[in-house]
Amino acid sequence: MKKNLIIFGTRPEAIKMAPLVEAFQNSADFVTKVCVTAQHREMLDQVLDFFDIHPDYDLDLMKPNQNLYSLTADIITKLKDILEEFKPDYVFVHGDTTTTMASSIAAFYSGAQVCHIEAGLRTFNKRAPFPEEMNRQVATSVCDYHFAPTQKAKENLINENIDERNIVVTGNTVIDALFYSSERVNLEIEGLQEIIEEGKKLILMTGHRRENHGERFVRICEALKEIAENNPEVQIIYPVHLNPNVQTPVYEILSGIKNVYLIDPLAYPAFVWLMNRAHLIITDSDGVQEEAPSLGKPVLVLRDITERPEAVEVGTVILVGTDKKRIVAEAQSLLTDSERYNEMSALHNPYGDGRACDRVVNFIRELTLNKDISPIATGA
Ligand code: UD1
Ligand code: UDP
């Protein structure tokens, strides 16, 4: 029986890999194990708890304010023993984090076939997002099979000379996770009932991108402060990412404002519930940009470019960058101009139908049955 190893390390990878873990573990055709690098700790554990995933291997790597050099080295070094002991046929990595990049290299060294979930996203600017654009380009070079969330992502891969036979358009697995989570929320546990005021418009905020650390984050927080002060009848709820480069400016600038609620990161279903309850979402998060169109929620994206153009094209998402005036003006318009708001809040599903993981499992199953595909297609 073929052996799979699914590796992930951060909150978004865990959310997007959880339905794949379930899909593989429900299939009698494979032995599937899970390895977490724990590049994130608390935020990863929240997801593992909710999806009831018990990793077979936990590298427990997170350090306070960690750096890219040692994290990369630790992931590659620590994976060696696990890869040599378990000897997986297929290793699955996800997206564009340091865990993705380093695990894909380690898996390649081990001789396994390496599979990339959420492959083919590009800004074509290697410093934005930093270091994610480079991480996913490295993963593409190293991986044998590429599971692209959209047709556009597939086209990016074909333009980089990836053999079309090794690319499958699946939709994004985040939509599988979103559908699973929507009805499983327990608001009492998260303490949200005490905060939410019926009848008030809610703005939901998240942010963490490395290229926004420093001055850009200060401007974002000042914009939020102005939006809150101009609109005392609006609630802003902000589950603050645990990165100290985020925590420091957020708490310094936004603490003590009456209608701004700074809270700890929420468990996934509670966050999904809040997205559904929100009037408007302001974020630099990747996953949130993908989830919001499925929920019909307008999003102001705090970035200058995006590798997710689909939602911008259908009009649910606006790139506002980090200019304070622009953020305040766009938020104000969506709070007061109901015609514009209604146009933006139409439901769209550019990122999938909730069956992405089935498509991955089916492809790998076919691969194991069809001996011709694997060696020819990977050039081995
Ligand atoms: C990482 C990913 C980014 C992804 C994001 C999702 C890289 C380089 N960055 O960024 O691509 O979009 O996760 O959130 O791979 N921390 C905690 N507890 C946690 C998580 C983080 O305390 O559960 C703190 C720690 O001090 C840690 C720091 O945040 O050292 C930074 O974590 P890191 O994974 O390096 O960067 P992120 O900004 O989270
Ligand atoms: N999310 C969550 N709790 C929160 C904030 C976000 O579960 O308090 C989820 C969100 O729904 C999305 C994912 O975390 O699926 C996004 O993670 P993050 O913004 O950290 O990373 P990115 O997607 O930008 O890589």
Coordinates of N, CA, C and O and ligand atoms in Angstrom, one line a residue, residues 11-12 15-16 43 174 206 208-209 239 241 264-268 271-272 275 284-288 291, ligand 2:
R11 N -1.0 28.1 10.8 CA -2.5 28.1 10.9 C -3.1 27.9 9.5 O -4.0 27.0 9.3
P12 N -2.8 28.8 8.5 CA -3.5 28.6 7.2 C -3.3 27.3 6.5 O -4.2 26.7 5.9
I15 N -5.5 24.7 8.2 CA -6.9 24.8 7.9 C -7.1 24.2 6.5 O -8.0 23.4 6.2
K16 N -6.1 24.5 5.6 CA -6.3 24.1 4.2 C -5.9 22.6 4.0 O -6.3 22.0 2.9
M43 N -1.5 28.9 17.4 CA -2.5 29.0 16.3 C -2.6 27.8 15.5 O -3.7 27.5 14.9
V174 N -9.4 25.4 0.9 CA -10.0 26.2 2.0 C -11.5 26.2 1.9 O -12.2 26.4 2.9
T206 N -8.0 41.6 10.1 CA -6.8 40.8 10.5 C -5.6 41.3 9.7 O -5.8 41.9 8.6
H208 N -1.0 40.5 9.1 CA 0.2 39.9 9.6 C 1.4 39.9 8.6 O 2.5 39.7 9.0
R209 N 1.1 40.3 7.4 CA 2.2 40.1 6.3 C 3.5 40.8 6.7 O 3.5 41.9 7.2
P239 N -9.1 40.1 15.8 CA -8.3 39.0 16.5 C -6.9 39.2 16.1 O -6.5 39.0 14.9
H241 N -3.0 38.7 15.4 CA -2.0 37.6 15.2 C -1.0 37.7 16.2 O -0.6 38.8 16.7
D264 N -7.8 37.7 21.2 CA -6.8 36.7 20.7 C -7.3 36.0 19.4 O -8.5 36.1 19.1
P265 N -6.4 35.4 18.7 CA -6.8 34.7 17.5 C -8.0 33.7 17.8 O -8.0 33.1 18.9
L266 N -8.9 33.6 16.9 CA -10.1 32.8 17.2 C -10.0 31.4 16.6 O -9.3 31.3 15.6
A267 N -10.7 30.5 17.2 CA -10.8 29.1 16.6 C -11.4 29.3 15.2 O -12.2 30.2 15.0
Y268 N -11.1 28.4 14.3 CA -11.6 28.6 12.9 C -13.1 28.8 12.8 O -13.5 29.8 12.1
F271 N -14.2 32.2 13.8 CA -13.8 33.2 12.8 C -14.7 33.2 11.6 O -15.1 34.3 11.1
V272 N -15.0 32.0 11.1 CA -16.0 31.9 10.0 C -17.3 32.6 10.4 O -17.9 33.3 9.6
M275 N -16.9 36.3 10.1 CA -16.9 36.7 8.7 C -18.3 36.8 8.2 O -18.7 37.8 7.5
D284 N -4.9 41.7 5.4 CA -3.9 41.4 4.4 C -3.7 39.9 4.3 O -2.8 39.4 3.7
S285 N -4.7 39.1 4.8 CA -4.6 37.7 4.9 C -4.9 37.0 3.5 O -5.9 37.5 2.8
D286 N -4.2 36.0 3.2 CA -4.5 35.2 1.9 C -5.8 34.5 2.0 O -6.7 34.6 1.2
G287 N -5.9 33.6 3.1 CA -7.1 32.8 3.2 C -8.4 33.5 3.3 O -9.4 33.2 2.7
V288 N -8.3 34.7 4.0 CA -9.6 35.5 4.1 C -10.0 36.0 2.8 O -11.2 36.0 2.5
E291 N -11.9 33.1 1.3 CA -13.2 32.7 1.9 C -14.3 33.8 1.7 O -15.5 33.4 1.5
Ligands
UDP2 N1 -8.4 32.6 10.9 C1 -8.8 32.0 12.1 N2 -8.8 32.7 13.2 C2 -8.5 34.0 13.3 C3 -8.1 34.7 12.1 C4 -8.1 33.9 10.9 O1 -9.1 30.8 12.1 O2 -8.5 34.6 14.4 C5 -8.4 31.9 9.6 C6 -9.0 32.5 8.4 O3 -10.3 32.1 8.3 C7 -8.2 31.9 7.3 C8 -6.8 31.7 7.9 O4 -7.0 31.7 9.3 O5 -8.6 30.6 6.9 C9 -5.9 32.8 7.5 O6 -4.7 32.8 8.2 P1 -3.6 33.9 8.2 O7 -4.3 35.2 7.9 O8 -2.8 33.8 9.5 O9 -2.6 33.5 7.0 P2 -2.7 33.6 5.4 O10 -3.9 33.0 4.9 O11 -2.5 35.1 5.1 O12 -1.4 32.9 5.0

